[in-house]
Coordinates of C-alpha atoms in Angstrom, one line a residue:
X145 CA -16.5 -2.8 32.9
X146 CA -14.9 -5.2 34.9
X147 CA -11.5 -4.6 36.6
X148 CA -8.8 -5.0 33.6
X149 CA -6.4 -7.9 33.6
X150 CA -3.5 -5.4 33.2
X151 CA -2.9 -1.5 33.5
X152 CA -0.2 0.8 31.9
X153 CA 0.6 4.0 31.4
X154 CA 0.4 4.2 27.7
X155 CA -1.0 1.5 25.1
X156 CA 0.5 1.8 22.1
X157 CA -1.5 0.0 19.1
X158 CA 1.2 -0.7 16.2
X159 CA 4.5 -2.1 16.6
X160 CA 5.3 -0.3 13.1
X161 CA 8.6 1.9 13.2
X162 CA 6.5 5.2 14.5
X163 CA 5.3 2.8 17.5
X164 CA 8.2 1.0 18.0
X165 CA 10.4 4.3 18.5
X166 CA 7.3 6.3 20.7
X167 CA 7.1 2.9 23.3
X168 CA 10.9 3.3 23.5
X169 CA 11.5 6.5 24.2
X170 CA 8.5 6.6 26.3
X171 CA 10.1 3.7 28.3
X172 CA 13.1 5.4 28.4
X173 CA 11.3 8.2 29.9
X174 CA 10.1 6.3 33.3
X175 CA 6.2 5.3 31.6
X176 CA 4.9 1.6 31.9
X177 CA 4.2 0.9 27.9
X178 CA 2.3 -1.9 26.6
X179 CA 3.1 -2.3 22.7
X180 CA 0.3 -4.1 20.7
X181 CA 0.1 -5.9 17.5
X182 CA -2.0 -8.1 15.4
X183 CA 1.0 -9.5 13.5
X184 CA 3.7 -11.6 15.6
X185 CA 7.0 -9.1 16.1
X186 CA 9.1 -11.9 14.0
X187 CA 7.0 -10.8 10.8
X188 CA 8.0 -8.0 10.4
X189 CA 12.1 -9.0 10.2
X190 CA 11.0 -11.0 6.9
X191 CA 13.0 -10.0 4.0
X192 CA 9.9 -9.6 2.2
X193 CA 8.0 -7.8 4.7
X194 CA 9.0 -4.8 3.6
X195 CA 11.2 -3.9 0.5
X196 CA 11.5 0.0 0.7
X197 CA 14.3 2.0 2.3
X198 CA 14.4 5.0 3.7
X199 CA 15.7 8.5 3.6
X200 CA 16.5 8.8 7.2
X201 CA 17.4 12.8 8.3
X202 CA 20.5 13.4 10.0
X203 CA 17.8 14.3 13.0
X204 CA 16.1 11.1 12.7
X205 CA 19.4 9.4 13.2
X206 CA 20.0 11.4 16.5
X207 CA 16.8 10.6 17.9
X208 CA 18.1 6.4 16.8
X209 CA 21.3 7.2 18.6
X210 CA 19.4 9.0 21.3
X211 CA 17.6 5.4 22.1
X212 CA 20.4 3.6 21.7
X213 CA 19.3 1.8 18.3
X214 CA 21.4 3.9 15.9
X215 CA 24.8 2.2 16.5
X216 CA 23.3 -1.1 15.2
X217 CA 22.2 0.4 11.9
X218 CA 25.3 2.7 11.4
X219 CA 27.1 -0.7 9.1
X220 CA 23.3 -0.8 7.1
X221 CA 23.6 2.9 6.8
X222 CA 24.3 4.8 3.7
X223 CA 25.3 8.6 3.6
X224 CA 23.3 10.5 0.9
X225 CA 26.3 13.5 0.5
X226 CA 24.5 14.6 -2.8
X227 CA 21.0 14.7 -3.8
X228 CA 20.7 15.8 -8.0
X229 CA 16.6 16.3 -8.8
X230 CA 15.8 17.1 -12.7
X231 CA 13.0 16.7 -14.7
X232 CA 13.1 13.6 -16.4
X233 CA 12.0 14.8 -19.8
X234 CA 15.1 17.0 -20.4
X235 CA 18.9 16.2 -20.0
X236 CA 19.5 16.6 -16.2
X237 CA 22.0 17.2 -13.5
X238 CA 23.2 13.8 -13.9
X239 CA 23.6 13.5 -17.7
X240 CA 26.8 15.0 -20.0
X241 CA 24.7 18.0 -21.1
X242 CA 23.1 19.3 -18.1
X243 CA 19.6 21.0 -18.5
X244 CA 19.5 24.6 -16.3
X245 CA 16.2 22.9 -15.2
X246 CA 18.1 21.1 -12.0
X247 CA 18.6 21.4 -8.4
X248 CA 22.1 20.1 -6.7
X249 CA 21.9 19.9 -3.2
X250 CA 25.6 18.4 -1.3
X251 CA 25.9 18.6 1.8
X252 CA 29.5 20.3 1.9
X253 CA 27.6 23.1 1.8
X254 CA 25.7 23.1 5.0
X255 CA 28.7 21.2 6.7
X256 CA 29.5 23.9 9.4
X257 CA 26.0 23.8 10.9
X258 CA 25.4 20.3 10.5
X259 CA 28.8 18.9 11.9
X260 CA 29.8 17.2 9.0
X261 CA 26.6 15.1 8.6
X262 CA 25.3 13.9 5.3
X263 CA 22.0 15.3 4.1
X264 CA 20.2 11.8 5.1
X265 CA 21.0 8.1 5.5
X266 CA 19.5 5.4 3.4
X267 CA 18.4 2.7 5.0
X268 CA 16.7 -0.7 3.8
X269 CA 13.6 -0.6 6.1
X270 CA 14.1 -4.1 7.1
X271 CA 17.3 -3.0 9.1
X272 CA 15.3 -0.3 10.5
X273 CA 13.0 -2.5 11.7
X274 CA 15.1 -5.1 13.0
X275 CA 17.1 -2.7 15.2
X276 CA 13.7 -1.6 16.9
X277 CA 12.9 -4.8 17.8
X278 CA 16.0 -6.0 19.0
X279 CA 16.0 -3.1 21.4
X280 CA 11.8 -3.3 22.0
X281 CA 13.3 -6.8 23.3
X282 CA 16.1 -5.8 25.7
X283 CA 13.3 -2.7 27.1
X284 CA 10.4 -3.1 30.1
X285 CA 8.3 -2.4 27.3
X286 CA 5.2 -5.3 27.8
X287 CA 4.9 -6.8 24.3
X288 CA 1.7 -8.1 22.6
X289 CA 2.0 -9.6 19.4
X290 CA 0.1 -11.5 17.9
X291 CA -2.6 -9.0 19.5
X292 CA -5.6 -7.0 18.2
X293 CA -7.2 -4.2 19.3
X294 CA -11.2 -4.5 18.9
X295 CA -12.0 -2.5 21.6
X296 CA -11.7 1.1 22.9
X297 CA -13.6 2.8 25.6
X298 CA -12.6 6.0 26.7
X299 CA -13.7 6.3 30.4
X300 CA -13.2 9.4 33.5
X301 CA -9.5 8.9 34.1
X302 CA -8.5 5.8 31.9
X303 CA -9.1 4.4 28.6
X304 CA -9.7 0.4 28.9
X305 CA -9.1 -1.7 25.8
X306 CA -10.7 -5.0 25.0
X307 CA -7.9 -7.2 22.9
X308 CA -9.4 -9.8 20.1
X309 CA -8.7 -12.7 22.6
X310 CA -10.8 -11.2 25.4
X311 CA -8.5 -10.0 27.5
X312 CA -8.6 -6.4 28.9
X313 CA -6.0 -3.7 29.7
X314 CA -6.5 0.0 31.3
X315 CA -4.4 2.8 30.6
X316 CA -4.6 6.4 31.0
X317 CA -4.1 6.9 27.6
X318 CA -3.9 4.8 23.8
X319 CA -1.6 5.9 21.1
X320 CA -2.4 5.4 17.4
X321 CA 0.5 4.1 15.6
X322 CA -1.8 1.5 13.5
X323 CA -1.3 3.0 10.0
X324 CA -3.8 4.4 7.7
X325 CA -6.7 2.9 8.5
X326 CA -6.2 3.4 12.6
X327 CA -8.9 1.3 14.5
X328 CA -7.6 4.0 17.5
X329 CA -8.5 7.1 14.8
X330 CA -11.6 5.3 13.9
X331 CA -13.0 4.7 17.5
X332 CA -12.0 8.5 18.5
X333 CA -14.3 9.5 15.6
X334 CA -11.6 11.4 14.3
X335 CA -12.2 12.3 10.3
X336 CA -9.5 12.4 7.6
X337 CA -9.1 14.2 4.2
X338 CA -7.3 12.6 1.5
X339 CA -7.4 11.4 -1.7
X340 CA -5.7 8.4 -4.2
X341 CA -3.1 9.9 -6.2
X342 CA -4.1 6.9 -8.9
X343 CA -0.3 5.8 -8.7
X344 CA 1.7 3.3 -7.3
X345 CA 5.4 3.0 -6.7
X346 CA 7.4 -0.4 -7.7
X347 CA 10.2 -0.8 -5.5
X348 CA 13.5 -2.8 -6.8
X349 CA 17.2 -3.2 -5.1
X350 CA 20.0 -3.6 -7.8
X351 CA 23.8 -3.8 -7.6
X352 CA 25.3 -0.7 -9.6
X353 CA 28.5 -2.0 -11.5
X354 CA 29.0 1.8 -11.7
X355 CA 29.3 3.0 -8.1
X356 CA 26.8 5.9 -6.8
X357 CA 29.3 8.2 -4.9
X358 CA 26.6 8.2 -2.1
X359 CA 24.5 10.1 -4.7
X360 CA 21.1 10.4 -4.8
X361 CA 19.2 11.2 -7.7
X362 CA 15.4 12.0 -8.6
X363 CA 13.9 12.4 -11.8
X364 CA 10.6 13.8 -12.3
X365 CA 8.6 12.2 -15.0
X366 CA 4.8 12.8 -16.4
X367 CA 3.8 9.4 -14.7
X368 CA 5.8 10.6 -11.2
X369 CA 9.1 10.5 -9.9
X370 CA 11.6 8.0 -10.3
X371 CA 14.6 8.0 -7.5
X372 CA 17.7 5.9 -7.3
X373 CA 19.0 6.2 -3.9
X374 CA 21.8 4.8 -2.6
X375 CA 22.3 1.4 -0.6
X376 CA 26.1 0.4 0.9
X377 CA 27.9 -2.3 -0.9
X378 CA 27.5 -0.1 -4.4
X379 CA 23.6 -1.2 -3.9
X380 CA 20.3 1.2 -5.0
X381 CA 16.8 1.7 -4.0
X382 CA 14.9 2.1 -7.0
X383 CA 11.8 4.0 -6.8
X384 CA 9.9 4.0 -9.9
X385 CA 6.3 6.0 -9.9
X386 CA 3.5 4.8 -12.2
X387 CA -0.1 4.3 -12.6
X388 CA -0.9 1.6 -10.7
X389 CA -2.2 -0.6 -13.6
X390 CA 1.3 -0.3 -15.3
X391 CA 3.1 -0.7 -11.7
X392 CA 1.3 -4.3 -11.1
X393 CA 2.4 -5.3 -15.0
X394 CA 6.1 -4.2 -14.1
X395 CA 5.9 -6.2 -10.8
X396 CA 4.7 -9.3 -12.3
X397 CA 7.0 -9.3 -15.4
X398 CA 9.9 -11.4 -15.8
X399 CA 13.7 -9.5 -14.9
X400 CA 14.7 -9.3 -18.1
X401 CA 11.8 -7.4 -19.8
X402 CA 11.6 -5.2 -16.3
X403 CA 15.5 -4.0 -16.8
X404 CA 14.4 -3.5 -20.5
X405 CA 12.1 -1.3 -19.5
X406 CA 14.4 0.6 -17.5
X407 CA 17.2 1.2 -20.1
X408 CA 14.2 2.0 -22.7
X409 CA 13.1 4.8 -20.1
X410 CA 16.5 6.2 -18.5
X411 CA 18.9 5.3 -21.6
X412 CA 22.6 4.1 -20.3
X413 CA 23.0 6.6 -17.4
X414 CA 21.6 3.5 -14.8
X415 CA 24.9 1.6 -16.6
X416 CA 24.7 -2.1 -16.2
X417 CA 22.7 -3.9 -12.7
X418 CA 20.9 -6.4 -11.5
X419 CA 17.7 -6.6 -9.7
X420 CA 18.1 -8.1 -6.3
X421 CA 15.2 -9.5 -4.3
X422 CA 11.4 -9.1 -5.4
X423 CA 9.7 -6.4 -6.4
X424 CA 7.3 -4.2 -4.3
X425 CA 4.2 -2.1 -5.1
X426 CA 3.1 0.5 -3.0
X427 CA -0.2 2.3 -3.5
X428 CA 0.2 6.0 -3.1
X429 CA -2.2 8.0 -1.6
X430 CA -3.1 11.2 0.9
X431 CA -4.5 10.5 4.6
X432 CA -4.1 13.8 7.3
X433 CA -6.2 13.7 10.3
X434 CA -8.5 16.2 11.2
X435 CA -7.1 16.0 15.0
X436 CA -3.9 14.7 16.0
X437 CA -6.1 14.0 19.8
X438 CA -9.2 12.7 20.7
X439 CA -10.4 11.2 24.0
X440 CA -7.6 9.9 25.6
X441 CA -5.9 9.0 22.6
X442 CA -3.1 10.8 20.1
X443 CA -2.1 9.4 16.9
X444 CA 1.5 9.6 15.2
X445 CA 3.2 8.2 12.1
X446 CA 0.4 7.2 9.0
X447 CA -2.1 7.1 11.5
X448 CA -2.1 10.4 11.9
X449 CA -0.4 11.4 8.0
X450 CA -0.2 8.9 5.5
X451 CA 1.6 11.7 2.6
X452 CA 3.2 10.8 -1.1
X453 CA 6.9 9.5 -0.7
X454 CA 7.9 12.4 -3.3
X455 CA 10.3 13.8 -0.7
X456 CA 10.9 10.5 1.2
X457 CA 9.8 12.3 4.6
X458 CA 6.9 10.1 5.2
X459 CA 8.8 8.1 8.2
X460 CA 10.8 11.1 9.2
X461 CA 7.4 13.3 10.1
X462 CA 5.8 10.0 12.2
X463 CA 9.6 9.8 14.2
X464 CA 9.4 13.5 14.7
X465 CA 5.6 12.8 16.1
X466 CA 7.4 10.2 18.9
X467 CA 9.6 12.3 19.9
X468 CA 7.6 15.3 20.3
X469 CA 4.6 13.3 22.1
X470 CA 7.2 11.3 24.5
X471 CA 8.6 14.2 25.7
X472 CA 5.0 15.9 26.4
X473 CA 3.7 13.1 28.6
X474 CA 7.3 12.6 30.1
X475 CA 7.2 16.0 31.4
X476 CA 3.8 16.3 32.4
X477 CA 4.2 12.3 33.9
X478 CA 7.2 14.0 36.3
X479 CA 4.7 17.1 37.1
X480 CA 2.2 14.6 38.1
X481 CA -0.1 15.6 35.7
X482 CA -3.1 13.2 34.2
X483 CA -0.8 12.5 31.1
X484 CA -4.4 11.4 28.8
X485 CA -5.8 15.3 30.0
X486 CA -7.0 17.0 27.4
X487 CA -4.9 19.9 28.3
X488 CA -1.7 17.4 28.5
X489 CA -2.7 16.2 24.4
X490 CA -3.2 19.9 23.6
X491 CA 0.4 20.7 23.8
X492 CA 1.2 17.7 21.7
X493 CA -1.1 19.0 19.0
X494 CA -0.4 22.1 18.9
X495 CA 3.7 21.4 18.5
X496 CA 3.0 19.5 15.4
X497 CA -0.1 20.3 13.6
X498 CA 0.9 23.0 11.5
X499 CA 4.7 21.1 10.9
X500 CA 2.0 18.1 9.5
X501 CA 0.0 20.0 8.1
X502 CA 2.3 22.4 5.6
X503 CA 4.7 19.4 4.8
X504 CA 1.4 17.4 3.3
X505 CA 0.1 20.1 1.6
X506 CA 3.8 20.9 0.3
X507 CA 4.3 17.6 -0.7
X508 CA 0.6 17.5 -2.4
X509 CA 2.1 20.1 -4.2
X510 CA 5.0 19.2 -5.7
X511 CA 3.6 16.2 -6.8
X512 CA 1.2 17.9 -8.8
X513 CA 3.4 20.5 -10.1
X514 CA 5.4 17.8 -11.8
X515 CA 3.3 14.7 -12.2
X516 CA 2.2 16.2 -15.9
X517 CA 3.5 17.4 -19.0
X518 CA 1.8 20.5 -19.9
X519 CA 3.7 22.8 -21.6
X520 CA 3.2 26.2 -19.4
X521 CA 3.3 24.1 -16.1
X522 CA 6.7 22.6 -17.6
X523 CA 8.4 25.7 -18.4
X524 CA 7.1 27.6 -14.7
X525 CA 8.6 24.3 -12.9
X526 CA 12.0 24.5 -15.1
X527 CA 12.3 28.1 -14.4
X528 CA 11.8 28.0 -10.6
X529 CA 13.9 25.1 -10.3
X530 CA 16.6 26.7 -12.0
X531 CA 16.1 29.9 -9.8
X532 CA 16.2 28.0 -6.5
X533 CA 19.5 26.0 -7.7
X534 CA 21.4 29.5 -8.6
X535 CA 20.3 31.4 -4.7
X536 CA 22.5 29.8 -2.4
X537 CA 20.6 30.5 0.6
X538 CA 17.3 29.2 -0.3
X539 CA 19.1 26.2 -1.2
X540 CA 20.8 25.8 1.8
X541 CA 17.4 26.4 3.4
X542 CA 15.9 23.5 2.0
X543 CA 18.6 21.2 2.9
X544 CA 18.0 22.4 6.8
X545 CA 14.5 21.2 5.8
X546 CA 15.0 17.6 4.7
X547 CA 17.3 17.1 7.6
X548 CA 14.8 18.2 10.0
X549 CA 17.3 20.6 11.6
X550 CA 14.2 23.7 11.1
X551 CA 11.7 24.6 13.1
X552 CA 11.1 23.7 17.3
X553 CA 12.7 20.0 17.6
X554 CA 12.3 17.7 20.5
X555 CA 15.0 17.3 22.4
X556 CA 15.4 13.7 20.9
X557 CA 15.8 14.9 17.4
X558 CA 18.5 17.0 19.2
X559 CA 20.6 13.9 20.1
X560 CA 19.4 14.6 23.5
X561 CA 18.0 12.2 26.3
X562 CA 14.4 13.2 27.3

């Protein structure tokens, strides 16, 4: 191959929010970071780009602070102090005659650990988004965008990519942040497992005339879970689970007959709102790589997992893969190691392929256990549920979970420079 037109460090293919973070943190680290996408950077701050939110762990937000992006999202930010999860066919947590067949996490309770942080931050993904770029922006980071990678040869000491325009760059090392049909996972002949979970999730923002208390709640239904999370400004994320023929019908029909279908489904608990913005339909499926590494290349965020929103973790597990990654090839960069060595990768796979692994299977799980209405499965679900809610420290060991305060953390997720 000819000599390339540019070299790097690292190429990072996907400007998403998993590549995004990774190429600043890795900048931040000292490594020259080109940051490739097909779609032009100013796409992706549409409004209707991208109409979830997200369940951001007080971890998450560290690692934001860490690189400087989290003071700008602080005003979009709401604290989730509460989270109430019942099953949607009985009376739950959140109605006047409470079911024993809930689970009440708040985050008093796990206050003198956590430093008074809530147990996550909702945040609309646009603003999420938006921060990254305005910081990807003020950062040596090289941007490409409108750029696609078609090409990926992985050669003794570099990888050189071939972009969709013809021109060439050489790196020792690609990252795949390009979602779940990575071209990078594809050209390392990396495998995946999966499946469709035959659902889809419609996606609505409504003003509450009855506030949310920074309340979260999730009901599980026989069609899949349905969440109202909160937004500032007495705002929601609703997050409503169907199949996906009945998802389309509820995206395409008009307001009125959609909030009738709410109130039909939930009663008056939701009080009275309005539906702000359009409506967004997600299909929902399983992706987990077989390797997190091939040939000079490592893969983080869907890429690498692609897992069922049940838990709202999906973003949190790709930011934990950035960090963790960023602060492998940072340190072996200032041991003057070959940071695309297989030996350098290994370290990054083995720090986060059993974490990927157990949460997607856990996830898999849950969704399972309580997408149906069999009678027996009901009852087991109802029982453990009420179990876990009355033993105090395996509550509190769940809300360490969905913080992402468990486990080895990168230093990032620590609030701490890398």
């Amino acid at each position: 191959m000819a000599a390339p037109d540019q070299s790097f460090d690292l190429i990072v293919s996907g400007a998403g929010m998993a590549g995004a973070t990774f190429a600043l943190a890795a900048a931040q680290g000292g490594l020259r970071v080109a940051l490739v996408d097909p779609q032009p950077f100013e796409v992706q701050l549409a409004p209707t780009f991208d109409g979830r939110s997200t369940a951001v762990a007080f971890s998450t937000f560290r690692m934001l602070d860490a690189l400087g992006v989290g003071e700008g999202l602080r005003a979009h930010a709401c604290r989730m102090d509460r989270i109430l999860v019942t099953d949607g066919r009985r009376p739950g947590a959140a109605s006047r005659s409470a079911s024993p067949a809930f689970l009440r996490f708040d985050a008093d309770e796990i206050g003198d650990r956590t430093g008074g942080e809530p147990l996550g931050y909702m945040v609309e993904n646009r603003h999420i988004r938006h921060a990254l770029a305005e910081a990807v922006r003020g950062s040596d980071i090289t941007l490409m965008a409108p750029a696609k990678v078609v090409g990926i040869d992985a050669a003794p000491g570099r990888t050189d990519v071939t972009l969709a325009d013809g021109r060439t760059l050489s790196a020792a090392l690609i990252i795949g942040a390009d979602g779940r049909n990575s071209f990078v996972r594809q050209s390392a002949g990396i495998d995946t497992l999966g499946w469709d979970y035959k659902q889809s999730g419609v996606v609505a923002t409504a003003r509450m005339v009855r506030g949310h208390d920074n309340v979260a709640h999730e009901y599980f239904l026989p069609s899949g879970p349905f969440a109202i999370l909160p937004l500032p400004d007495d705002r929601a994320s609703l997050v409503w689970t169907e199949n996906t023929r009945r998802a389309e019908a509820l995206r395409e029909t008009s307001e009125a007959a959609f909030l009738s279908h709410l109130r039909r489904r939930f009663g008056d608990f939701l009080g009275d709102l309005s539906v702000e913005g359009p409506r967004f339909v997600y299909p929902l499926s399983l992706t987990l790589a077989e390797r997190l590494t091939g040939a000079r290349a490592a893969l983080i965020g869907d890429a690498a997992h692609a897992v069922h929103p049940v838990a709202g973790q999906g973003l949190n597990m790709g930011l934990k893969d950035a960090a963790a990654l960023a602060e492998v090839l940072i340190e072996a960069m200032r041991l003057g190691e070959d940071i695309g060595a297989e030996t350098v990768l290994d370290r990054y796979a083995r720090w986060r392929r059993f974490d990927t692994a157990a949460l997607a299977a856990g996830f898999d799980g849950f969704v399972r256990l309580f997408s149906n209405d069999l009678a027996p499965v009901r009852l087991a679900r109802d029982l453990g549920m009420a179990a876990v809610n009355r033993i105090a420290p395996l509550r509190r060991a769940f809300m360490h979970e969905a913080g992402g305060a468990t486990g080895d953390l990168p230093r990032l997720l620590r609030g701490e420079a890398v």
